[in-house]
XYZ file of C-alpha atoms in Angstrom:
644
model
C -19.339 2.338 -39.570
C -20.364 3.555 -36.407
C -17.492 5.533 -36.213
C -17.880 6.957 -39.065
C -21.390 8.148 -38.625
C -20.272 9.498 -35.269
C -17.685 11.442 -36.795
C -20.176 13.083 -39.754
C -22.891 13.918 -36.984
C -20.322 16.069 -35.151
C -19.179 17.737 -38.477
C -22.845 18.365 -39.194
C -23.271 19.473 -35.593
C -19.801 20.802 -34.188
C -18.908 22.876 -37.231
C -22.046 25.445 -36.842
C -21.597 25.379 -33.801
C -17.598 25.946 -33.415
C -19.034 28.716 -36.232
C -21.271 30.242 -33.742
C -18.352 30.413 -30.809
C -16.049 31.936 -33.456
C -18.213 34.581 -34.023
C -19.365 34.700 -30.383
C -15.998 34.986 -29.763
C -14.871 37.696 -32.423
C -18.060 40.062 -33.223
C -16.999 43.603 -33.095
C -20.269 46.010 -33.399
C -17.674 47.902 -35.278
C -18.084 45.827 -38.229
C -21.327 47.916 -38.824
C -19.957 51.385 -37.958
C -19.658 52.103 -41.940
C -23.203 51.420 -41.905
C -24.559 53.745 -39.431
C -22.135 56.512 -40.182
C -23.585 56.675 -43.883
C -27.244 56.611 -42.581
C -26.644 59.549 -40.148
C -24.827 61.345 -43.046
C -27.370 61.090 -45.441
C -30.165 62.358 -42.288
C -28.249 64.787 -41.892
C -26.894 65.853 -44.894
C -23.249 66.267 -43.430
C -20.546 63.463 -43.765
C -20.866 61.702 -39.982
C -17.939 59.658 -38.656
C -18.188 57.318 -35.990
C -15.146 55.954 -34.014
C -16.228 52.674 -32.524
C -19.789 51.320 -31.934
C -21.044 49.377 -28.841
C -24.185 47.238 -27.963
C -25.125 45.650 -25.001
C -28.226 43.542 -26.103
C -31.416 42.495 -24.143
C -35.218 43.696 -23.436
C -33.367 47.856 -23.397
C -30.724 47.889 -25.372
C -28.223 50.005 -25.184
C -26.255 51.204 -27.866
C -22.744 53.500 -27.724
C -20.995 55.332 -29.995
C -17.742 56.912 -29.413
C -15.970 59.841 -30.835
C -18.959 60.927 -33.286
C -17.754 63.583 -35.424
C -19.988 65.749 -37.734
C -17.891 67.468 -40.149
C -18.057 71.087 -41.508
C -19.707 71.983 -45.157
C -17.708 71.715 -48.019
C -15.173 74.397 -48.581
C -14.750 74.944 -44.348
C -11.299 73.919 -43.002
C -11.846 70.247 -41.795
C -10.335 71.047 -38.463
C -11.890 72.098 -36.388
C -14.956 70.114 -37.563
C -18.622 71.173 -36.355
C -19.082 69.347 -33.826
C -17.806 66.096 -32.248
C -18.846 63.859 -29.444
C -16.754 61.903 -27.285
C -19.744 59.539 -26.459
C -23.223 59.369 -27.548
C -25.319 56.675 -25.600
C -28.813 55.537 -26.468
C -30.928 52.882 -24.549
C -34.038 51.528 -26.994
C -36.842 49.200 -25.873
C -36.395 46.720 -28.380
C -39.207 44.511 -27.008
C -42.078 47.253 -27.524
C -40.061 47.329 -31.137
C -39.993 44.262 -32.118
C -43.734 43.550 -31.199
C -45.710 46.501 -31.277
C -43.459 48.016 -33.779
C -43.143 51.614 -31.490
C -39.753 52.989 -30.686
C -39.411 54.322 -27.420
C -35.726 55.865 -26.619
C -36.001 55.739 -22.522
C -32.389 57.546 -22.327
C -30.378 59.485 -24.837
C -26.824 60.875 -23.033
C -24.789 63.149 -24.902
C -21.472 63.063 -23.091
C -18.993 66.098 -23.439
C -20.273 67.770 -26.825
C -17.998 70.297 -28.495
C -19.490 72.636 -30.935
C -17.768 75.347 -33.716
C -20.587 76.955 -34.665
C -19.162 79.848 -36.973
C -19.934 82.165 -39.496
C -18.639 83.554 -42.829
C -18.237 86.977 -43.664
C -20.517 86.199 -46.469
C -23.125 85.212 -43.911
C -22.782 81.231 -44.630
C -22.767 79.334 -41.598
C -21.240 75.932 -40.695
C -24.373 74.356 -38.392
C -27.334 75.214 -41.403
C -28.046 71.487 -41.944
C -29.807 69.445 -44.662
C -32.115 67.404 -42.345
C -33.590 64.495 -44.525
C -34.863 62.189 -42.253
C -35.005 61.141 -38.271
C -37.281 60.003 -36.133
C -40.484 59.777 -36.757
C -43.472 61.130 -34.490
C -44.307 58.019 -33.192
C -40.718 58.045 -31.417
C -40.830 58.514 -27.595
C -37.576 59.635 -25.756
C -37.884 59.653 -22.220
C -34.636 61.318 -20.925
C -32.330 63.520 -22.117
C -29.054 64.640 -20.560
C -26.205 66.542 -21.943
C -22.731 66.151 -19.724
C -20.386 69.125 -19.514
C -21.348 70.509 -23.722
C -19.155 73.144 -24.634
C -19.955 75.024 -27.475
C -17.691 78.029 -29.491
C -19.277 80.862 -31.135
C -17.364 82.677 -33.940
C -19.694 85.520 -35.729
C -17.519 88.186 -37.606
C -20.564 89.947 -38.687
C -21.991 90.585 -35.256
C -18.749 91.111 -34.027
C -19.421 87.798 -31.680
C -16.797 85.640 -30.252
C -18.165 84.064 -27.042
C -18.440 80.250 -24.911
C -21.296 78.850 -24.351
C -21.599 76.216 -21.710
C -24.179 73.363 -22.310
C -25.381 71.221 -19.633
C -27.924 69.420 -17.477
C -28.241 69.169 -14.531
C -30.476 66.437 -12.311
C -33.108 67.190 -9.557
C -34.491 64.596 -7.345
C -37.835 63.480 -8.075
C -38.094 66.192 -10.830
C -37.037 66.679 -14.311
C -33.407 67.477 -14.930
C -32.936 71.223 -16.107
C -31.627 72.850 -18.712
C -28.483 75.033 -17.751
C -27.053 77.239 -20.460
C -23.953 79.841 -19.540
C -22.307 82.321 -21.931
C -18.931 84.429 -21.869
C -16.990 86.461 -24.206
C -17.946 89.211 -26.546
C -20.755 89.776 -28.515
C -21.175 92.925 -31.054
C -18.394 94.118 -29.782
C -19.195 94.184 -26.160
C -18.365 91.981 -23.112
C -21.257 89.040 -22.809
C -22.210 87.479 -19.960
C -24.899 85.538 -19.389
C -26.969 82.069 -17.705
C -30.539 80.507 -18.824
C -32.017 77.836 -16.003
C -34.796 76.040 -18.374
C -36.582 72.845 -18.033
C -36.138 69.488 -19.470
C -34.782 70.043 -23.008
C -37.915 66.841 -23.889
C -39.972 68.693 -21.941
C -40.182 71.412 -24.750
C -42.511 69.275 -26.687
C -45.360 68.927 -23.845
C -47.957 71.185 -23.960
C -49.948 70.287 -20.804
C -46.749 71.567 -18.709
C -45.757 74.775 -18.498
C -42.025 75.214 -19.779
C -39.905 77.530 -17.255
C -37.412 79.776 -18.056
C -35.662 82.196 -16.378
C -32.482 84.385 -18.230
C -30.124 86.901 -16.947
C -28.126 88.656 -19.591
C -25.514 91.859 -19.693
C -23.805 92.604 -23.450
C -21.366 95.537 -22.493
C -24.015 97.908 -20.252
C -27.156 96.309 -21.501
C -29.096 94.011 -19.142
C -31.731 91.694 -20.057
C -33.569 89.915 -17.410
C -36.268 87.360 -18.817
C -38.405 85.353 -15.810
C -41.520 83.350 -16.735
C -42.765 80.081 -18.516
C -44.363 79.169 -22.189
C -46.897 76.612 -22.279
C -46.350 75.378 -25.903
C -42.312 76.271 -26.387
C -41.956 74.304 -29.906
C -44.643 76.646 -31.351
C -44.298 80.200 -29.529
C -47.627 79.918 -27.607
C -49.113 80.785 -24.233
C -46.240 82.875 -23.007
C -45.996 84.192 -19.324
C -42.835 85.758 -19.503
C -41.773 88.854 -17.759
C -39.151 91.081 -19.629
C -36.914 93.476 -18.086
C -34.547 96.093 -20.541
C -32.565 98.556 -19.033
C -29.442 100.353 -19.990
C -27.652 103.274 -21.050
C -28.377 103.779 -24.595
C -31.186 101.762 -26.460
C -29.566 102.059 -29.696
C -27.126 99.315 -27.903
C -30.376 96.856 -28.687
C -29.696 96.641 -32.063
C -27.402 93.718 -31.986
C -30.310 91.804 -29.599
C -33.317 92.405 -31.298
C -32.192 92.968 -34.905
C -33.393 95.973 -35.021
C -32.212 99.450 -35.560
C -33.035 102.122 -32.641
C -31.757 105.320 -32.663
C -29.592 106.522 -29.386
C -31.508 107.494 -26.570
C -30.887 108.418 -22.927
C -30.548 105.771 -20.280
C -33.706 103.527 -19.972
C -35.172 101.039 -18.095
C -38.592 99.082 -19.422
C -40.651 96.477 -18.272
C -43.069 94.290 -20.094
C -44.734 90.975 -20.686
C -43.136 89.069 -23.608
C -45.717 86.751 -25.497
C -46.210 85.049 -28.700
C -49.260 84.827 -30.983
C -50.366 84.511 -34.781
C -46.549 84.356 -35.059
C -45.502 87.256 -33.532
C -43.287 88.277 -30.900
C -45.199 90.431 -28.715
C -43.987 93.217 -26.286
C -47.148 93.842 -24.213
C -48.394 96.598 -21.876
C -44.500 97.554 -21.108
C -44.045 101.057 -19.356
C -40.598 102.139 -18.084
C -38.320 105.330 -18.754
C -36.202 106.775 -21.209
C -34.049 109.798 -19.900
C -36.571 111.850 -18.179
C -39.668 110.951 -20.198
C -41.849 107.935 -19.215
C -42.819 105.263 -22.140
C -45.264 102.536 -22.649
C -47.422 100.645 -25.109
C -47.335 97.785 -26.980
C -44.936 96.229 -29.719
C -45.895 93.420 -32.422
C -42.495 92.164 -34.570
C -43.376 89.531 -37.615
C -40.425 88.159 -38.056
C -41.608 85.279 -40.554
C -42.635 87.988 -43.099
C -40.342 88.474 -46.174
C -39.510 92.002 -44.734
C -39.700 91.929 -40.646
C -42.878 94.323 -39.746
C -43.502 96.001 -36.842
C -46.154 97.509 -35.470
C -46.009 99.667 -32.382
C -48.881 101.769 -30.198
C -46.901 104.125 -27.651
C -47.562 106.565 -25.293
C -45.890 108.799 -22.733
C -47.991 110.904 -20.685
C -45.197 113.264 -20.180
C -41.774 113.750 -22.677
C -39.219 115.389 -22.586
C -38.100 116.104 -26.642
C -34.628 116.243 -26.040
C -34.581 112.445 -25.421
C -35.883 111.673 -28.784
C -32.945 113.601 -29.903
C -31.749 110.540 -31.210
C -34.421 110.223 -34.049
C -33.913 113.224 -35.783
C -29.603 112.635 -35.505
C -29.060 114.703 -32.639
C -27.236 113.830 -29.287
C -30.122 112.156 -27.080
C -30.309 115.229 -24.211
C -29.917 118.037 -26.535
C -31.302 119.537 -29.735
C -28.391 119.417 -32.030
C -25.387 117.494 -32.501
C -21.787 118.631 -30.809
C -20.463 119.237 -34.679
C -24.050 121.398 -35.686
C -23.216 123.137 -32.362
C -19.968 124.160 -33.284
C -20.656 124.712 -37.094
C -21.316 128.017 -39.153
C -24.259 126.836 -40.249
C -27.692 127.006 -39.368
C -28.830 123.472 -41.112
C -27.305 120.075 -39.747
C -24.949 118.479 -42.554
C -25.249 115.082 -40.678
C -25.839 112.364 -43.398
C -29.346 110.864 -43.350
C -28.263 107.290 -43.824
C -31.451 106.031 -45.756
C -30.511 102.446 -46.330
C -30.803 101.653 -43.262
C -34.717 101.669 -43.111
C -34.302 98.695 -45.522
C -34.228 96.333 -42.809
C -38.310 95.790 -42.380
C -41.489 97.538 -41.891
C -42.392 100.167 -39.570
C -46.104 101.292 -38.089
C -45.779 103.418 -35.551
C -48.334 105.457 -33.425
C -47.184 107.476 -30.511
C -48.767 110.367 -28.509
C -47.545 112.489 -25.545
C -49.945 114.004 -23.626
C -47.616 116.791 -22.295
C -44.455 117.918 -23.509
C -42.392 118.689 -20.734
C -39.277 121.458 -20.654
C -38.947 124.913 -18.669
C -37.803 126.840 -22.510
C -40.050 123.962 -24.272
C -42.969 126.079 -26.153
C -44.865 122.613 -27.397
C -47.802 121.101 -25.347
C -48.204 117.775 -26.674
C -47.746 115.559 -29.777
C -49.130 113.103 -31.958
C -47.580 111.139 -34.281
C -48.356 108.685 -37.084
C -45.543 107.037 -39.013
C -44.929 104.410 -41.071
C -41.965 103.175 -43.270
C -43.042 101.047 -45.795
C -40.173 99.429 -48.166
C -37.289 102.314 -46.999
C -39.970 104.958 -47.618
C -41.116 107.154 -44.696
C -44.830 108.787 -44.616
C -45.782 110.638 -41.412
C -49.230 111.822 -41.810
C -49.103 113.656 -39.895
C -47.037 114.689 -36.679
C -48.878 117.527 -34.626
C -48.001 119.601 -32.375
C -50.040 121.481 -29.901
C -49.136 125.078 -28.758
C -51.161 126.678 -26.617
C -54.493 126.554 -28.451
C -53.441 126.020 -31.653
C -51.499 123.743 -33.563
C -48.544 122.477 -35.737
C -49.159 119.649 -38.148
C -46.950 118.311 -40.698
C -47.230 115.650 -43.514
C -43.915 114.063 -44.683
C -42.932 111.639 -47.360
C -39.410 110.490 -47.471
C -38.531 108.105 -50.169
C -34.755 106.969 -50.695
C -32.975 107.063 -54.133
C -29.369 105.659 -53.664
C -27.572 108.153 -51.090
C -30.414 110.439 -50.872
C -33.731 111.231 -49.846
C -36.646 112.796 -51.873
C -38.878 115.104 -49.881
C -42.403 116.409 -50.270
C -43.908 117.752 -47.313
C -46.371 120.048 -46.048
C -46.861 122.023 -42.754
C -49.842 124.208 -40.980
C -49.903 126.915 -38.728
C -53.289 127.104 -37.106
C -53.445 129.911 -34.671
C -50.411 129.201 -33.077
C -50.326 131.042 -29.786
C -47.497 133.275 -29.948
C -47.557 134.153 -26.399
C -47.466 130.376 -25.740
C -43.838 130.217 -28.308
C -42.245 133.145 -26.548
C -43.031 132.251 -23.262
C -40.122 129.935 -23.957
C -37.460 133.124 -23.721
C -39.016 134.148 -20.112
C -39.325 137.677 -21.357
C -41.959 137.820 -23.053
C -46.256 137.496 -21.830
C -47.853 139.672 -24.981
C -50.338 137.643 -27.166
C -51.222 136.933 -30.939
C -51.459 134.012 -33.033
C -49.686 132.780 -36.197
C -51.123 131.221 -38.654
C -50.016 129.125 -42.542
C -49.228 126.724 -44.350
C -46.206 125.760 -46.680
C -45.297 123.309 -49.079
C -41.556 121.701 -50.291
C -40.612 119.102 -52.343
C -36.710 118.773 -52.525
C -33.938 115.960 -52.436
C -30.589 115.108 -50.463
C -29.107 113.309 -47.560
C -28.999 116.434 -44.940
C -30.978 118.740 -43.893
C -28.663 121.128 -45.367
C -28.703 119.816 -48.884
C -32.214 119.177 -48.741
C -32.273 123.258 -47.868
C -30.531 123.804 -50.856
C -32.280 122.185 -53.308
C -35.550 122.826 -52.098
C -38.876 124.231 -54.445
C -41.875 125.455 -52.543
C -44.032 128.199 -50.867
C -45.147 129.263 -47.315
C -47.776 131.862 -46.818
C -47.836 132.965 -43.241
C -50.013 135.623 -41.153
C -49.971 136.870 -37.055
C -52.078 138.595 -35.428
C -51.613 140.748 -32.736
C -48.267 140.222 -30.204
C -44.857 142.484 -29.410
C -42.397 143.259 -32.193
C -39.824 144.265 -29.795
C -39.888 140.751 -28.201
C -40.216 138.811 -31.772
C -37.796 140.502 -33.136
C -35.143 139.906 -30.761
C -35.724 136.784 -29.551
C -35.796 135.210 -32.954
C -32.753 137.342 -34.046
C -30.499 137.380 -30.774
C -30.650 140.552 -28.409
C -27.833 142.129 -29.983
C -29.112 141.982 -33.618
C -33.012 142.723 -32.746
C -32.070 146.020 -30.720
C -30.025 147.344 -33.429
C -32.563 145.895 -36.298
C -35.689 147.702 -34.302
C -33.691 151.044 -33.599
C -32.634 151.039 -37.183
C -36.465 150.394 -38.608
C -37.338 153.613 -35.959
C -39.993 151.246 -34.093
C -40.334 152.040 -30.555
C -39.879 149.138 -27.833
C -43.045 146.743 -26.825
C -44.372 147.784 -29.939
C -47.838 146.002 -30.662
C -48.151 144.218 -33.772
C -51.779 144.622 -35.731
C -50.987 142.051 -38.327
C -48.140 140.587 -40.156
C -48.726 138.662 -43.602
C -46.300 136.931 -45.548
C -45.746 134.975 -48.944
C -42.824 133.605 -49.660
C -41.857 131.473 -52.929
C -38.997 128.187 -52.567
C -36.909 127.814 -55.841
C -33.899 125.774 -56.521
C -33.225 126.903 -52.215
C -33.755 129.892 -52.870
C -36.592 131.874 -51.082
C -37.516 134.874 -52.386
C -40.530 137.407 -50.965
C -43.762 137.556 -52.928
C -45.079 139.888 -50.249
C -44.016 140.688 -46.550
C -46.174 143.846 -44.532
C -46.286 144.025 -40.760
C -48.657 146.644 -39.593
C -48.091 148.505 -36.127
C -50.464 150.522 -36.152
C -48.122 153.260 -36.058
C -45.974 152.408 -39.339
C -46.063 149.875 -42.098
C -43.392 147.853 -42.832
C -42.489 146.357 -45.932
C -39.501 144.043 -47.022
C -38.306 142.335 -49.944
C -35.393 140.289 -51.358
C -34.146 136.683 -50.869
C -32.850 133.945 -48.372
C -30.283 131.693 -50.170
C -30.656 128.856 -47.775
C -28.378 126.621 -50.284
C -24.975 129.312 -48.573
C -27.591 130.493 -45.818
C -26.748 133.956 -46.668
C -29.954 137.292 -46.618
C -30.257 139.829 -49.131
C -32.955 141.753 -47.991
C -34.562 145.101 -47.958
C -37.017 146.430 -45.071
C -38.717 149.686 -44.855
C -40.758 151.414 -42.348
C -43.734 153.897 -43.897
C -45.891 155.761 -41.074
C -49.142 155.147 -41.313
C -50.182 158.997 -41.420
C -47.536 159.098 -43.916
C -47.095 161.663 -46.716
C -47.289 161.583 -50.667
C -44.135 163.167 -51.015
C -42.105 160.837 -49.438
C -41.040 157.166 -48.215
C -38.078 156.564 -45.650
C -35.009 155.136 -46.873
C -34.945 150.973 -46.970
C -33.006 149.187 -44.535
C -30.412 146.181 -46.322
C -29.552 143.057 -44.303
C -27.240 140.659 -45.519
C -24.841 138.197 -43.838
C -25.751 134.495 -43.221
C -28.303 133.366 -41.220
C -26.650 132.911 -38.408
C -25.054 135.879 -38.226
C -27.081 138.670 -40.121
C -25.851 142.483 -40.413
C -27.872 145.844 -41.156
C -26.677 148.169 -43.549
C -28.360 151.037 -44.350
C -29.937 151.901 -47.827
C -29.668 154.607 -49.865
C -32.131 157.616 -49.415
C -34.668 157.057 -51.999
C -37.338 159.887 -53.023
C -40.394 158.638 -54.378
C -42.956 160.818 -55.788
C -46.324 159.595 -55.596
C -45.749 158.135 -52.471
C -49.370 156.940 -52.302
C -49.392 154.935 -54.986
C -46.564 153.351 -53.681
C -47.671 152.211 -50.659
C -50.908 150.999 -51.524
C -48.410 148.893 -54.052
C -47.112 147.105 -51.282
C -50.710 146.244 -49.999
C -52.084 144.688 -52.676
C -49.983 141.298 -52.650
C -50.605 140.630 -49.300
C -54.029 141.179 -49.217
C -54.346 138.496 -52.126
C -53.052 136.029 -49.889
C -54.835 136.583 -46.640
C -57.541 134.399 -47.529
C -55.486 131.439 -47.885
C -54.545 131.899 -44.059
C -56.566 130.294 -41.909
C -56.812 132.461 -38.784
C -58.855 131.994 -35.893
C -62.760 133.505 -35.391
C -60.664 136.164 -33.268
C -57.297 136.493 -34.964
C -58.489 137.445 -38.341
C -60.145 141.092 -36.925
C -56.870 142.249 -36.205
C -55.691 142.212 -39.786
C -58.860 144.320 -40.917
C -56.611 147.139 -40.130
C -54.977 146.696 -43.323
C -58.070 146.880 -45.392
C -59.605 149.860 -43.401
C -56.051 151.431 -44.069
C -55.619 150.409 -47.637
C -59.593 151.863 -48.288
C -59.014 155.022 -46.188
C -55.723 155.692 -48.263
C -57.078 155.976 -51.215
C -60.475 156.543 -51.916
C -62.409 155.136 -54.794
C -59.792 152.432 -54.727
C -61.685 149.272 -54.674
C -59.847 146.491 -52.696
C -61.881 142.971 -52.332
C -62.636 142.032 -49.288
C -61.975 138.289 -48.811
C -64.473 136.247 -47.646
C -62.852 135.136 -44.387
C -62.346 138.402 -42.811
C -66.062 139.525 -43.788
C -67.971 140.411 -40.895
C -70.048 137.261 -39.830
C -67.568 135.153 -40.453
């Protein structure tokens, strides 16, 4: 009996525990691999595989997980897969868990990562993942360290196929740092480039300033970036220094994301800072070509359409290095092909989708325009681009003591642009214009306005199709020197010799009105006054095939009734005009006549707004007009009144 109640006791008691060995004896932490895998898949919204699964229990445990693959979306090629890990090691206090119900995560080692990050043409991309859960904010990690991570970049789109390296690396008795090194290509161009940054963990605290410092060269372009942010996680008290330089800034384009036009070699520095959730380019001066440049930059890149707002200034520019804005080869005015063309308008598309990309406010003076055959003295311009549409209201231009100033609106519709702008002439020093030529010190002032509203996608086109008017007036100057500098010496000798003006002739006043149909401009009324002659022109500039049709005549201002000289025919294109001479006309009542050509450009004198000294050189024409034929009653506009 005793026996037998020995025997039951050690079934009661040996089985459990022979149990317990047995188990001891064959757990495998792999049994709950299937279990983990499908919780990290669902955080993570990516199927997760795990190959085996180790713990080493006590007070820290430490748990292992080898060959951790995370695989690609659905409708990638499973191989390579995103990302996989050859052994992910985590050490977790489970005492502080257990009773005080606080994860802390002393260590998390992620040993020899390799990444495929890649990107469709389409623009989907393998790494955008579904994040559902993870760990909460009560979660403290303590270290984190990333052994030999490899990472390989594959963007079509930017034309980006580079390595990145991944690692960190220890310091003793500091936090380990960040080390991050690229090679390959990027948008085209070699890439080559190494970040030194803190702690990854230290990225979350705010009472330590993270450091950074980056040095970066895509193709010609360097980018040197030296400083710290306070708050990193949430873009906030920056103190980074910024360093651009580089032979072309339209090569930024693939850095910042956004278009620049070409430009001459430049070099800028600045202080890079974040606030209100903006990236901010602060208080940056620097050079492009021969021009100096600063100011400040704001980029919103959380807006639904990036915006940008921008305050420069360059107290002295060169225009030629903004060639790039208007489509012209930065360091010249025109293009090699508009060089060589037989045209006088530039045919280069204006590509208007391209202002699609975001917002533009942009305010930008230069105190002095620099330029040995540059007649402009300074500039100011407004502009924004609002939604693909341009406005600049205005750009001005000083000359001498007057001024140029333009208003613009640009709006795209599918290939082209539609244009309405407006320009004034307000006593525009002609001295200060000519002065450009080095042959010419006379003096006189222009002054006008215009108006065009038109459409295309070149400057030629938008020639051609233009509907307008410009009314336009000078006072005092040299014909001889007008005349053939704005014509070429070879054409204004031979157009002055065949209009019988003498050389360094003065000019009294010049008014004309001009009317912009369908690109053609025809002449509502053109009289220059010498004081010796009058002359008189009419006809039409086709500036749709460029070509003149028109007819010039010179009447001395003593002249007779009997008779007015012949009229002077110049046709051609505008780039290379030719005189022919007219037939001999005979017109009786030659009096009437010329008073005729008077009258229209009288009417429009008022509209010009000429200087308090400009406008009593034109009274010449109403003392001749008066003089000519008395009783005729001319009006007297208000503006050249005496008094005025």
């Amino acid at each position: 009996m005793n026996r037998r109640r020995t025997l039951k006791w050690l079934g009661w008691v040996g089985v459990p525990i022979a149990a317990i060995v047995a188990v001891i004896l064959l757990w495998n932490w792999d049994w709950f691999v299937p279990m983990v895998a499908s919780r990290a898949s669902a955080d993570i919204g990516r199927p997760v595989t795990i190959g085996h699964l180790h713990v080493r229990l006590g007070r820290m445990t430490t748990i292992a997980a080898d060959d951790v693959v995370i695989a690609n979306p659905p409708g990638w090629p499973t191989d390579p897969p995103l990302a996989r890990v050859q052994r992910l090691v985590v050490q977790v206090n489970l005492w502080q868990y257990l009773f005080h119900r606080q994860l802390i995560v002393p260590l998390v080692e992620i040993d020899r990562p390799l990444m495929q990050v890649a990107q469709a043409p389409n623009g989907q991309a393998n790494w955008q993942l579904n994040v559902q859960g993870g760990a909460g904010g009560g979660t403290q990690i303590g270290d984190l360290r990333i052994v030999d991570g490899q990472a390989h970049v594959l963007m079509p789109r930017l034309r980006a196929n580079f390595e990145v390296g991944i690692a960190t690396r220890e310091q003793p008795g500091r936090d380990p740092q960040l080390m991050v090194q690229a090679r390959g290509t990027y948008a085209g161009q070699p890439i080559n480039g190494e970040m030194i940054g803190g702690a990854i963990l230290a990225l979350r605290d705010t009472k330590q300033p993270w450091p950074v410092e980056m040095h970066l060269a895509n193709g010609p372009t360097r980018v040197d970036l030296v400083g710290s942010v306070q708050d990193p996680l949430a873009l906030a008290g920056a103190n980074l220094r910024l360093r651009l330089m580089g032979p072309d800034m339209g090569l930024l384009e693939p850095l910042t994301g956004i278009p620049i036009p070409k430009t001459p070699p430049f070099e800028v520095t600045g202080r890079l800072d974040f606030a209100n959730h903006h990236i901010l380019f602060n208080d940056f001066a620097g050079r492009v070509g021969s021009s100096d440049l600063e100011g400040s930059i704001a980029v919103d890149p959380g807006h639904p359409r990036q915006v940008i707002i921008a305050q420069l200034h360059s107290r002295s520019v060169d225009l030629a290095d903004l060639g790039g804005f208007i489509g012209a080869r930065p360091g010249s005015g025109t293009t090699p092909a508009e060089a060589a063309s037989p045209g006088l308008f530039p045919t280069k598309p204006i590509h208007a989708p391209e202002l699609n990309w975001g917002d533009v406010h942009l305010r930008y003076e230069a105190t002095r325009i620099q330029g040995r055959s540059m007649p402009l003295d300074n500039l100011r311009v407004a502009l924004d681009i609002v939604n693909g549409a341009i406005d600049l209201h205005p750009i001005t231009f000083g000359v001498g003591t007057g001024r140029i100033t333009a208003s613009v609106q640009l709006v795209p519709t599918g290939r082209e642009l539609r244009v309405n702008g407006e320009i004034d002439f307000q006593s525009v020093d002609v001295a200060r214009l000519m002065a450009a030529t080095h042959l010419f010190h006379g003096a006189g002032s222009i002054s006008g306005s215009g108006k065009i509203v038109t459409v295309g996608n070149s400057v030629a086109e938008m020639a051609a199709n233009g509907n307008g008017q410009v009314a336009i007036g000078m006072a005092g100057g040299d014909l001889s020197a007008i005349l053939v500098d704005l014509s070429g010496l070879e054409f204004g000798n031979a157009l002055m010799s065949a209009l019988g003006v003498p050389k360094q002739t003065k000019v009294e006043c010049m008014v004309g009105d001009f009317g912009l149909e369908h690109g053609v401009m025809r002449t509502r009324a053109l009289v220059l006054d010498t004081g010796e002659a009058l002359i008189t022109g009419t006809g039409a500039v086709n500036l749709g095939n460029e070509t003149l049709d028109l007819q010039l005549r010179t009447v001395p201002q003593n002249f007779t009734i009997g008779s007015l000289a012949g009229p002077l025919n110049i046709s051609g294109t505008m780039k290379h005009p030719r005189i022919l001479p007219g037939a001999q006309t005979i017109v009786r009542g030659g009096l009437a006549a010329a008073l005729g050509v008077l009258f229209a450009p009288l009417a429009v004198l008022p509209t010009i707004q000429f200087g308090a000294h400009d406008h009593q050189s034109c009274d010449r024409l109403l003392t001749s007009a008066r003089s000519a034929a008395p009783g005729t009653e001319l009006p007297v506009p208000k503006k050249l009144q005496s008094g005025r």
